[in-house]
Amino acid sequence: MKFGHFDDKAKEYVITNPKTPYPWINYLGNEDFFSLISNTAGGYTFYKDAKFRRLTRYRYNNVPVDNGGKYFYINDGGDVWSPGWKPVKADLDNYSCAHGMSYTRITGERNGVEAEVTYFIPLGTWAEVQKVKLKNTSGATKKLKFFSFIEWCLWNAEDDMQNLQRNLSTGEVEVEGSVIYHKTEFKERRNHYAFFSVNAPIQGFDTDRDTWKGTYNDFDRPDAVFEGEPRNSEAHGWSPCASHYLEIELAPGEEKDLTFVLGYIEVDKDNKWESKNVINKNPAKAVIERFDTVEKVDAELKKLSDYWSKLLSTYELTSGDEKLDRMVNIWNQYQCMVTFNMSRSASFFETGIGRGMGFRDSSQDLIGFVHQVPERARERIIDIASTQFEDGSAYHQYQPLTKRGNHTLGGGFNDDPLWLILSTTDYIKESGDMGILDEMVPYDNDESKATTHFEHLKRSFYFTVNNLGPHGLPLIGRADWNDCLNLNCFSEDPNESFQTTGNKKGFTAESLMIAGSFVLYGKEFIKLCQVLGKDDDAAEAQKHVDAMIEAVKKDGWDGEWYLRAYDYYGKKVGSSENEEGKIFIESQGFCGMAGIGVEDGLVHKSMDSVKEHLDCEYGIVLQQPAFTKYYIEYGEISTYPAGYKENAGIFCHNNPWIMIAEAQIGNGDRAFEYYRKVAPAYLEEISDLHKVEPYVYCQMIAGKDAFKPGEGKNSWLTGTAAWNYVAITQYILGVKPDYNGLSINPSIPSKWDGYKITRRFRGATYHIEVSNPSHVSNGVSSMEVDGKTIEGCIVPIQPEGTEVTVKVTLGK
Amino acid sequence: MKFGHFDDKAKEYVITNPKTPYPWINYLGNEDFFSLISNTAGGYTFYKDAKFRRLTRYRYNNVPVDNGGKYFYINDGGDVWSPGWKPVKADLDNYSCAHGMSYTRITGERNGVEAEVTYFIPLGTWAEVQKVKLKNTSGATKKLKFFSFIEWCLWNAEDDMQNLQRNLSTGEVEVEGSVIYHKTEFKERRNHYAFFSVNAPIQGFDTDRDTWKGTYNDFDRPDAVFEGEPRNSEAHGWSPCASHYLEIELAPGEEKDLTFVLGYIEVDKDNKWESKNVINKNPAKAVIERFDTVEKVDAELKKLSDYWSKLLSTYELTSGDEKLDRMVNIWNQYQCMVTFNMSRSASFFETGIGRGMGFRDSSQDLIGFVHQVPERARERIIDIASTQFEDGSAYHQYQPLTKRGNHTLGGGFNDDPLWLILSTTDYIKESGDMGILDEMVPYDNDESKATTHFEHLKRSFYFTVNNLGPHGLPLIGRADWNDCLNLNCFSEDPNESFQTTGNKKGFTAESLMIAGSFVLYGKEFIKLCQVLGKDDDAAEAQKHVDAMIEAVKKDGWDGEWYLRAYDYYGKKVGSSENEEGKIFIESQGFCGMAGIGVEDGLVHKSMDSVKEHLDCEYGIVLQQPAFTKYYIEYGEISTYPAGYKENAGIFCHNNPWIMIAEAQIGNGDRAFEYYRKVAPAYLEEISDLHKVEPYVYCQMIAGKDAFKPGEGKNSWLTGTAAWNYVAITQYILGVKPDYNGLSINPSIPSKWDGYKITRRFRGATYHIEVSNPSHVSNGVSSMEVDGKTIEGCIVPIQPEGTEVTVKVTLGK
């Protein structure tokens, strides 16, 4: 069952039934100022940090879900409704919500009135603009009472929901003309306030939420709206809000526009006040003036559209499969940019107050957006590396506002350092910027300890070398990529966090996933050294990589697949010897991608085992058989109900690792089969089961052991986006940046005839046409660049500004 | 405007209009298991710790307020309503909510059906019982579809509202017969589950919240209820709930009873399972069986009633003023017991996840409940003292589950130690138990460092002696009783907590409030030493107290009132020299109660200044003039809007300090006038303004500078309860335990003719009759004990079990 459709030309997903199985959302904003918005106008806005600078209030885990947002109400002669269906939930004659690239347009029509609201954050602006178009589609004059509504958050989102004994006494506002200002705590240490304006005279307002709606009413039945009478209330404590009231008359066929602006202002300490207790409104007025006509607003929308067209045009596919094209060209790239902006902080499943930027998370996200914003990727890499410790290990997370490591969440996730090699080498291959390696980068933000960024990578590599266990395999520490495989935790107290508790010393438990990662990114490190002419470094590193390969072959192979780990007691994890958890995806993915033992058929065997034991209708599950009881020596992974999350759920993040490993050994058919299973555009028809958005990846789909296999959760903020983008574009479609050119080496379904790709790379534009006359999956039989045949499958770097034609023919 | 009435005989407040200005709540439970319940059945239940063991989900700061609770729905032929008005909010023909002593009885009637629900937690039981009585008051047979509903919390209330990416996958339930079991995480580290049962066969059930109500519906319109069809849903993740469905037929006039039980079960680690994945239900069945007939339930209600009658009978007043009698005999004592149970953890203004037991808070609360439960007060004193540091200072708070100091909130509140002297001496005076002083009590929970409890008191006393500032006055540290007067904080960053930030070394800022406290409780310490025969200790301590008195007289007196403090720069705080904050209540209260300079008229002058500058229609404000800007050298106190909280709000907690000081100097009229202004029973008529419950104290009433003077906030959990109880019973009515007997020294309005008090004290019962033939305020002219005149005003201790008649006559 579908709840809307893709409009690929407009780059939109258009929802036509407001009652989606779960709120389907979009993100507004691209720099410092962001909003989350659902298909019924639920959501909230923040400046830079979703915890410390939240502008509007939002309640997570609410009943009903997604209650509260940027609402409009129309009282049409006593008949009250909202353009986004919610909050009033009056039936609409027409409804649509188009989620586009950083904007959302919600349209509702009822009884001869059409209301269209376009929400977006103009580039370079600390404000959300809400463009409202009201049209009389009836044959008679309409006199409408029109109300806006938002609820202010008292800035710190965590404190806002907990510290009521203080916060119910602090709220303060000002109203001047058509602008409502929120100035709670401005009197003291804050140098910022917020405002909500409309570009027309108002006939009333409200700023005290419960006066406006009535204490016992929900947002669906505010007294002021239903009675058609604003209270002109002035908030003093309790819950400040902002609601404009406008009386609007529309002749038959007439249309009127309004522009609302929800903004954030910072002022100098010495420039805060206009007069005693009256805030300095000049900076707000300047922002409001930028959007005070519909022409100005439309120009900003055009700029935003151009911005996205440019970003997305870096990689454009024409495959003949519209689902594939829309994933590759629009939605997967868009999601990657959202993970760049948000890391794991704020979604409808992440509250924005719990997590900062992950060392591992953000390093991985980067491989999905580096081609779009290489300069910003560079800054991110330096930010991440600056939180590394001198021994190469890392804080697991850092705070975006301070860019400092988060002590609360600690470190000891032994896979963390290796991801920095991945992100840096991917960045250099995309940009050609070797200079980043010479940047002086601090450790733990201590500038006095700064070394070159190359030295950071070296320490990342040697952190593993210096932390090997009894089998010569990497010690797992607190956990590796699988945060829930806690081999040193040994917790019996339900109040302990699995993520921060370590009751055992971590000197024995080893990870095959890190072993694979070390070989894979170790090879990248070696290659980088070679490119730099650091042959001694390369040779030294090669010894360690070779030793690791041998260790994996000797003690990391279970016969039909790679082991997952050795536990604290030295017992195998992910072995046929185990009763539950016999085979895991992560080590197959990473040892597979690293090609460990590929010459002996290990990778092929591993992949066949994945197919046999882990594949199911909706994707590849994380491990099998699912755990049915708590294993104290495994930790959190065994706590989930079978089929969910790490306990045999389809953890979409690691499915592309298998796609890549399959693609590398030439199994294009299987690689693409796996791709289709989790790519959201292919799941649109089963939206009622899948539940979350059909235009973005979710972190987890319930596995075959679950109560409801195929049900998705935790959409948007997941490394799934980056990894699937890399798997499809670089390994299946096969266009991959390298130091010396653009590598083209597809691994596709054999039935495909071919496809076209336009790729901007280091200033040139490559028009690539792949044809597959022999219907093979893999193997370039010939390649022509601007009509000239070249050897191998790397298109050499072409001069900036040139248009390059590349013809690739697959075959035996 | 009133929303109900007091029923003093039943010891109830009966609400007859469900739309109270704010939810008016009650507490159930007296030992390990507690519920909060509002007048519309909102609220939640927890075992011991409102953060770590929350059974049912509750959303603070919600819209509308108080959405979610222990709900019942009646579908009467398609007409749906709830006995408590909410959540359905269908109009009721009759409604009442009687909040009694640890029980709440909600009755609703509509269209010829009456439903009465009595909620309580039986003594010695980890379960809430909900006794439902349904009656057909119509002339025709009624076929009712009856639904129960609660929503499970996934145990840790803080994690439950934030960690959605995990928690939406973990929920697990079982249903057997008429019992719904909640077993999330039981598979792993938890040794506890919850259940919700009914003592009748059910015709259906639901355990998945959104299946039951529909994704986009609120609790007011659940699909299953409105369609009259349970879904028999089995929760797997998302939001587990428990709803029973019963079909009930009632002939005209017929009545039926049902008993629901919401319980908590702990099982041995080895005894968790009945069979694979099936929990051991035997302990739950044993609890359910205890309440499976209406007779058993009524017997438990009777036990509870007897329990409270006994507790409250320790002090019984007959004054002729029904408002005063109900405060003294019922509600103030009841509220004191609630503060004993809750400290500041869980109310409708405290979320139950932020604060543990306060060193200062719980020491003060104790003086209000020690006469009711002296044994439990003893345990509390030892718990508190065990978290003290060796130098006498203290953690500011400790966790009730672990009884260990809370590092996060730190220490450095320099008033903390002195409160231990107050609580201990009050305990000894009440109980006569000198043995507590010989108990070996650890420091910071380290048993190896244990000393006698007397030594703890001594270190408490000497902590002040060892931490004096430039004027020989006590250093304030992080803050004193006024958490918001932060003289060493100096914060410019809005993300810093005033409570835990100290940017200056605290070697200069001094507190007159601690000076008063030191003199007051120093005298208590000296008296205790004398009682113990420790004359050297007494003499040594006297020197320090004398020195402090001199220091206050020299540098702590502003001419018309006591100064409040010296700030970091050595400037006066609370002086006529200041522009704002010229006079503060705390130092007038404590220096006044300590009688510093009373011989020179200082106390009288101070009290007159309070009357002149701080008194207003609704009570005594904290300071004047209110701060209108941020003073970085004062901290949080200057951040609140004028008239709220510590910035010139009526902080009810410190009003009784003034009452006591006035009573001590014989101003009974003024003492009682202040008492009446904040005592909730006297505010019942202005409930629409006062907003919070008219049967319990609130922490703060908006002061004269506020937008809405008289509006109350933060009801229930406040030291206001204990202090007002002490002020009225011990200083105004004047019956006060002492080491050697019961002191009787009233200070009352001169127009009073007299009053009677029955007081149980050390096993004897004193029938006290005070008469005031000369209409004085103060001064005992004669006292007769069992007919014999005695000297002075202390009734010597009488043999246990005796009934003693005391006649007191006031006069010149």
XYZ file of C-alpha atoms in Angstrom, chain A residues 318-811:
494
model
C 20.297 7.119 -16.307
C 19.629 3.438 -15.935
C 16.115 2.874 -17.235
C 15.091 1.764 -13.742
C 13.281 4.777 -12.292
C 13.535 3.448 -8.747
C 17.290 3.077 -9.068
C 17.681 6.485 -10.700
C 15.738 8.272 -7.996
C 17.742 6.563 -5.264
C 21.104 7.359 -6.844
C 20.337 10.804 -8.222
C 18.135 12.251 -5.546
C 17.223 10.587 -2.327
C 20.318 8.679 -1.310
C 22.517 11.718 -1.952
C 20.035 13.918 -0.117
C 20.029 11.601 2.880
C 23.825 11.577 2.918
C 23.810 15.362 3.212
C 21.334 15.131 6.073
C 23.655 12.748 7.921
C 26.450 15.248 7.294
C 24.378 17.955 8.991
C 22.866 15.888 11.774
C 25.185 12.953 12.447
C 22.947 10.980 14.843
C 21.596 13.937 16.783
C 18.041 14.819 15.737
C 15.485 12.697 13.931
C 12.062 11.417 14.929
C 13.922 8.543 16.632
C 16.844 10.569 18.023
C 15.820 13.309 20.421
C 18.613 15.734 19.649
C 19.743 15.775 23.259
C 21.530 12.465 23.600
C 24.238 12.167 21.000
C 26.838 14.437 19.457
C 29.022 13.701 16.449
C 30.417 10.186 16.346
C 34.085 9.574 15.553
C 33.044 6.443 13.714
C 29.634 7.701 12.575
C 30.814 10.918 11.011
C 33.854 9.290 9.419
C 31.585 6.831 7.684
C 28.936 9.389 6.766
C 31.657 11.322 4.999
C 32.162 8.700 2.297
C 28.583 9.394 1.204
C 28.794 13.189 0.941
C 32.455 13.924 0.168
C 31.766 14.237 -3.573
C 29.092 16.870 -2.925
C 30.864 19.131 -0.427
C 34.580 18.236 -0.384
C 35.579 21.472 1.396
C 33.160 20.845 4.244
C 34.280 17.204 4.365
C 37.820 18.425 4.880
C 36.782 20.543 7.853
C 34.875 17.617 9.317
C 37.926 15.341 9.037
C 40.088 17.833 10.898
C 37.394 18.281 13.563
C 37.211 14.545 14.084
C 40.968 14.002 14.122
C 41.372 16.829 16.646
C 39.542 14.731 19.244
C 41.849 11.726 18.790
C 44.141 10.728 21.645
C 47.917 10.505 21.253
C 47.907 6.711 21.212
C 45.594 6.752 18.211
C 42.430 5.876 20.132
C 39.526 8.261 20.307
C 36.567 9.672 22.136
C 33.568 7.875 20.742
C 31.730 11.159 20.252
C 32.282 14.895 20.355
C 29.975 17.862 20.750
C 29.261 19.943 17.641
C 29.019 23.212 19.560
C 32.407 22.872 21.273
C 34.045 20.355 18.946
C 35.453 18.654 22.021
C 35.371 14.993 22.987
C 32.456 13.928 25.143
C 33.778 12.493 28.406
C 30.410 11.043 29.386
C 30.377 8.594 26.530
C 34.060 7.817 26.892
C 36.096 5.831 24.435
C 37.558 2.380 24.062
C 35.693 1.406 20.911
C 38.711 -0.129 19.245
C 37.459 0.180 15.681
C 37.169 3.959 15.906
C 40.664 4.982 14.739
C 40.605 2.975 11.504
C 37.617 4.883 10.136
C 39.768 7.996 9.968
C 41.932 6.304 7.323
C 38.816 5.553 5.291
C 37.436 9.085 5.440
C 40.769 10.759 4.737
C 41.742 8.571 1.780
C 38.259 8.898 0.296
C 38.519 12.661 0.668
C 41.914 12.789 -1.038
C 40.804 10.530 -3.877
C 37.797 12.773 -4.483
C 39.558 16.098 -4.156
C 43.190 15.377 -4.969
C 44.046 17.505 -1.924
C 47.181 15.882 -0.515
C 47.710 19.036 1.520
C 45.363 17.819 4.217
C 48.053 15.349 5.259
C 50.384 18.198 6.182
C 47.830 20.039 8.294
C 48.872 20.316 11.922
C 46.122 18.680 13.957
C 45.927 18.537 17.773
C 45.232 15.540 20.003
C 42.297 15.859 22.394
C 42.060 19.463 21.185
C 45.428 20.257 22.761
C 47.234 22.358 20.147
C 50.547 21.928 21.924
C 50.507 18.272 20.972
C 49.623 18.813 17.312
C 51.201 16.670 14.613
C 50.552 16.380 10.897
C 47.323 14.753 9.896
C 49.389 12.015 8.234
C 50.793 11.197 11.662
C 47.211 10.904 12.935
C 46.535 8.281 10.282
C 49.706 6.438 11.182
C 48.716 6.390 14.848
C 45.269 5.194 13.826
C 46.892 2.286 11.999
C 49.313 1.470 14.813
C 46.639 1.649 17.481
C 45.459 -1.744 16.220
C 49.001 -3.051 15.914
C 49.586 -2.093 19.534
C 46.360 -3.663 20.750
C 46.380 -7.270 19.631
C 45.032 -10.195 21.606
C 46.076 -13.799 22.218
C 45.472 -14.859 18.600
C 47.208 -11.835 17.127
C 43.789 -10.442 16.296
C 42.641 -6.953 17.318
C 41.331 -6.502 20.841
C 37.737 -5.357 20.664
C 37.795 -2.967 23.630
C 34.391 -1.726 24.666
C 32.914 -2.784 21.318
C 33.643 -2.475 17.624
C 31.205 -1.183 14.992
C 28.571 -3.325 16.642
C 28.042 -1.188 19.740
C 25.964 -3.995 21.204
C 28.558 -6.756 21.132
C 29.988 -5.935 24.546
C 32.569 -8.601 25.249
C 34.084 -6.938 28.318
C 30.932 -5.533 29.861
C 29.604 -8.397 32.025
C 26.741 -6.422 33.442
C 24.170 -7.764 35.888
C 22.709 -4.391 36.869
C 19.905 -3.119 34.636
C 20.801 0.467 35.509
C 24.221 0.115 33.912
C 24.672 1.275 30.327
C 26.141 -1.371 28.056
C 27.901 1.412 26.188
C 29.907 2.712 29.116
C 30.238 -0.233 31.486
C 33.308 -2.485 31.404
C 33.529 -4.872 34.300
C 36.341 -6.891 32.732
C 39.749 -5.802 31.563
C 39.805 -5.992 27.804
C 42.969 -7.982 27.278
C 41.524 -11.089 25.638
C 38.368 -10.494 23.609
C 39.224 -10.060 19.912
C 37.246 -8.860 16.906
C 37.376 -10.329 13.400
C 35.439 -7.313 12.200
C 38.305 -5.046 13.263
C 40.750 -7.556 11.755
C 39.015 -7.168 8.399
C 38.839 -3.417 8.821
C 42.550 -3.315 9.650
C 43.467 -5.246 6.534
C 41.137 -3.177 4.353
C 42.133 0.254 5.649
C 45.678 -0.934 6.307
C 45.953 -1.526 2.576
C 44.595 1.975 2.028
C 47.206 3.343 4.387
C 49.940 1.441 2.533
C 48.691 2.707 -0.791
C 48.677 6.251 0.531
C 52.252 5.864 1.772
C 53.249 4.611 -1.665
C 51.543 7.528 -3.382
C 53.430 9.834 -1.014
C 56.708 8.033 -1.694
C 56.925 6.923 1.931
C 58.133 3.493 0.970
C 59.561 2.622 4.362
C 56.276 3.377 6.052
C 54.522 1.328 3.416
C 56.819 -1.656 3.837
C 56.582 -1.595 7.608
C 52.820 -1.390 7.492
C 52.646 -4.184 4.941
C 54.259 -6.551 7.442
C 51.534 -5.887 9.959
C 48.794 -6.279 7.376
C 50.307 -9.548 6.171
C 50.523 -10.795 9.743
C 46.878 -9.916 10.279
C 45.859 -11.770 7.114
C 47.700 -14.820 8.381
C 46.115 -14.504 11.819
C 42.663 -14.375 10.276
C 43.336 -17.376 8.089
C 44.745 -19.320 11.010
C 42.342 -18.459 13.811
C 39.581 -16.423 12.211
C 38.095 -18.878 9.764
C 35.387 -21.220 10.910
C 35.290 -23.499 7.873
C 32.397 -21.928 5.982
C 32.637 -18.348 7.167
C 34.736 -15.915 9.149
C 34.376 -16.042 12.916
C 32.960 -12.939 14.556
C 35.172 -12.696 17.634
C 36.817 -14.408 20.558
C 35.103 -13.637 23.820
C 36.646 -12.764 27.181
C 37.239 -16.451 27.896
C 38.829 -17.048 24.503
C 35.755 -18.877 23.225
C 34.646 -18.451 19.643
C 31.779 -16.088 18.807
C 30.030 -16.656 15.480
C 31.081 -20.227 14.972
C 29.216 -23.379 14.039
C 30.245 -24.521 17.511
C 27.898 -21.970 19.072
C 24.323 -22.801 19.850
C 23.085 -19.323 18.941
C 24.907 -16.594 17.045
C 26.744 -19.033 14.772
C 27.346 -16.608 11.920
C 27.559 -12.806 11.901
C 27.435 -10.372 9.042
C 30.113 -7.877 10.092
C 33.157 -10.117 9.783
C 31.897 -11.547 6.481
C 31.516 -7.993 5.254
C 34.845 -6.663 6.382
C 37.033 -9.728 5.830
C 35.182 -10.090 2.538
C 35.739 -6.501 1.450
C 39.375 -6.853 2.529
C 39.615 -9.982 0.383
C 41.252 -12.029 3.107
C 41.896 -15.480 1.686
C 40.076 -14.686 -1.519
C 42.769 -16.671 -3.308
C 41.719 -19.721 -1.299
C 38.008 -19.174 -1.950
C 37.331 -17.898 1.556
C 35.462 -14.834 0.386
C 33.291 -16.864 -1.967
C 32.501 -19.379 0.750
C 31.768 -16.603 3.200
C 29.394 -14.928 0.763
C 27.596 -18.192 0.052
C 27.175 -18.715 3.775
C 25.678 -15.254 4.112
C 23.248 -16.090 1.343
C 22.342 -19.397 2.938
C 22.076 -18.364 6.577
C 21.504 -14.604 6.801
C 19.566 -13.568 3.717
C 15.799 -13.237 4.002
C 12.940 -11.623 2.134
C 13.646 -8.119 3.442
C 17.433 -8.083 3.573
C 20.386 -9.673 5.296
C 20.012 -10.196 9.034
C 22.866 -9.428 11.376
C 23.391 -12.901 12.752
C 21.839 -16.337 13.130
C 20.406 -18.038 15.013
C 18.977 -15.164 17.012
C 19.735 -15.094 20.727
C 16.855 -16.243 22.885
C 18.482 -15.561 26.239
C 20.914 -13.137 27.848
C 24.587 -13.943 27.416
C 26.407 -11.868 29.970
C 29.636 -12.420 28.041
C 28.068 -10.885 24.886
C 26.207 -7.987 26.406
C 23.499 -5.898 24.778
C 23.261 -7.856 21.528
C 21.559 -10.674 23.374
C 19.067 -8.392 25.116
C 16.896 -7.520 22.140
C 13.910 -9.640 21.216
C 14.837 -12.004 18.388
C 14.735 -10.386 14.969
C 15.175 -6.812 16.203
C 18.156 -4.498 16.122
C 21.505 -6.225 16.523
C 19.835 -9.461 17.603
C 19.200 -10.751 14.075
C 17.462 -7.669 12.759
C 18.274 -6.461 9.266
C 20.741 -3.787 10.254
C 20.733 -1.971 6.940
C 24.092 -0.333 7.623
C 26.030 -3.543 7.067
C 24.084 -4.937 4.102
C 26.171 -2.849 1.658
C 29.357 -4.402 3.041
C 28.107 -7.693 1.629
C 27.058 -5.999 -1.618
C 30.563 -4.613 -1.979
C 32.255 -7.912 -1.199
C 29.949 -9.659 -3.695
C 30.585 -6.970 -6.297
C 34.334 -7.285 -5.808
C 34.257 -11.002 -6.551
C 32.104 -10.352 -9.591
C 28.692 -11.345 -8.251
C 26.826 -8.378 -9.654
C 23.525 -10.182 -9.690
C 23.638 -10.962 -6.025
C 25.039 -7.566 -5.110
C 22.133 -5.839 -6.818
C 19.573 -8.266 -5.399
C 20.732 -7.293 -1.923
C 20.673 -3.646 -2.909
C 17.056 -3.773 -4.027
C 15.914 -5.450 -0.838
C 16.815 -2.552 1.419
C 16.713 0.434 -0.954
C 13.617 2.364 0.171
C 12.280 3.307 -3.267
C 11.792 -0.387 -3.926
C 9.773 -0.729 -0.728
C 7.225 1.973 -1.545
C 4.533 -0.571 -2.404
C 4.767 -2.147 1.045
C 4.765 1.137 2.935
C 2.026 -0.107 5.258
C 4.381 -2.850 6.449
C 7.670 -0.930 6.120
C 6.069 1.928 8.074
C 8.879 4.499 7.707
C 9.601 6.791 4.761
C 9.978 5.155 1.312
C 12.491 7.795 0.255
C 15.213 7.306 2.837
C 16.995 4.408 4.464
C 16.213 3.314 7.956
C 18.700 1.873 10.409
C 16.877 -1.387 10.948
C 14.231 -3.582 9.366
C 12.774 -6.381 11.472
C 14.362 -9.698 10.503
C 12.916 -13.097 9.817
C 12.747 -14.036 13.522
C 10.716 -10.945 14.355
C 7.019 -10.703 15.033
C 6.579 -8.539 11.953
C 9.426 -9.102 9.474
C 9.926 -6.161 7.130
C 8.843 -3.458 9.568
C 11.341 -0.600 9.525
C 12.520 1.673 12.345
C 14.928 4.537 12.986
C 14.866 6.221 9.611
C 17.167 9.002 8.359
C 20.219 9.186 10.616
C 22.195 6.051 9.860
C 25.460 5.102 8.199
C 23.243 3.027 5.924
C 22.888 6.067 3.682
C 26.591 6.531 3.029
C 27.432 2.850 2.684
C 24.588 2.071 0.306
C 25.461 5.074 -1.775
C 29.052 3.868 -2.007
C 27.964 0.295 -2.725
C 25.660 1.209 -5.595
C 27.686 4.029 -7.169
C 31.245 2.830 -6.680
C 30.983 -0.968 -6.627
C 27.833 -1.964 -8.496
C 27.669 0.891 -11.015
C 31.407 0.925 -10.486
C 32.471 4.559 -10.811
C 35.007 5.206 -8.102
C 37.496 8.042 -7.566
C 41.117 7.050 -7.200
C 44.315 8.984 -6.651
C 45.188 9.023 -10.333
C 41.788 9.060 -11.986
C 38.263 7.780 -12.109
C 38.066 4.009 -11.844
C 35.197 2.391 -13.763
C 34.630 -1.244 -12.947
C 30.938 -2.228 -12.803
C 29.535 -5.343 -11.177
C 25.919 -5.420 -12.270
C 23.026 -7.773 -12.938
C 23.945 -9.673 -16.084
C 20.598 -8.964 -17.715
C 21.268 -5.225 -17.769
C 22.025 -3.757 -21.211
C 23.907 -0.789 -19.861
C 23.475 2.684 -18.377
C 24.783 6.219 -18.480
C 26.418 8.267 -15.775
C 27.509 11.879 -15.671
C 30.166 12.443 -13.036
C 31.861 15.720 -12.062
C 35.322 14.926 -10.759
C 38.172 17.297 -9.984
C 36.680 19.992 -12.173
C 35.986 17.948 -15.291
C 32.720 16.338 -16.313
C 32.752 12.710 -17.415
C 29.925 11.455 -19.590
C 30.123 7.731 -19.099
C 28.230 5.186 -21.097
C 28.424 1.572 -20.005
C 27.183 -1.092 -22.389
C 26.805 -4.737 -21.668
C 26.233 -6.505 -24.978
C 27.350 -9.926 -23.726
C 25.235 -9.681 -20.585
C 27.993 -10.313 -18.130
C 28.047 -9.091 -14.570
C 31.597 -7.933 -14.393
C 34.698 -7.260 -16.409
C 35.567 -4.291 -18.595
C 36.448 -5.518 -22.068
C 37.203 -2.092 -23.485
C 37.241 1.555 -22.503
C 37.342 4.629 -24.727
C 38.054 8.138 -23.461
C 37.032 10.835 -25.895
C 37.192 8.217 -28.629
C 40.593 6.826 -27.651
C 40.938 3.336 -26.234
C 42.802 3.134 -22.964
C 44.285 0.252 -21.009
C 42.847 -0.793 -17.668
C 39.775 0.731 -16.186
C 40.962 4.033 -14.778
C 40.154 7.187 -16.675
C 43.127 9.481 -16.118
C 42.464 12.873 -14.593
C 41.332 15.351 -17.236
C 41.855 19.107 -17.283
C 39.467 21.192 -15.232
C 36.478 22.477 -17.142
C 36.594 19.790 -19.824
C 33.736 17.548 -20.863
C 34.939 13.981 -21.267
C 33.187 11.165 -23.059
C 33.862 7.692 -21.719
C 32.550 4.554 -23.349
C 32.875 1.347 -21.373
C 32.033 -2.040 -22.765
C 31.655 -5.032 -20.509
C 32.418 -8.555 -21.632
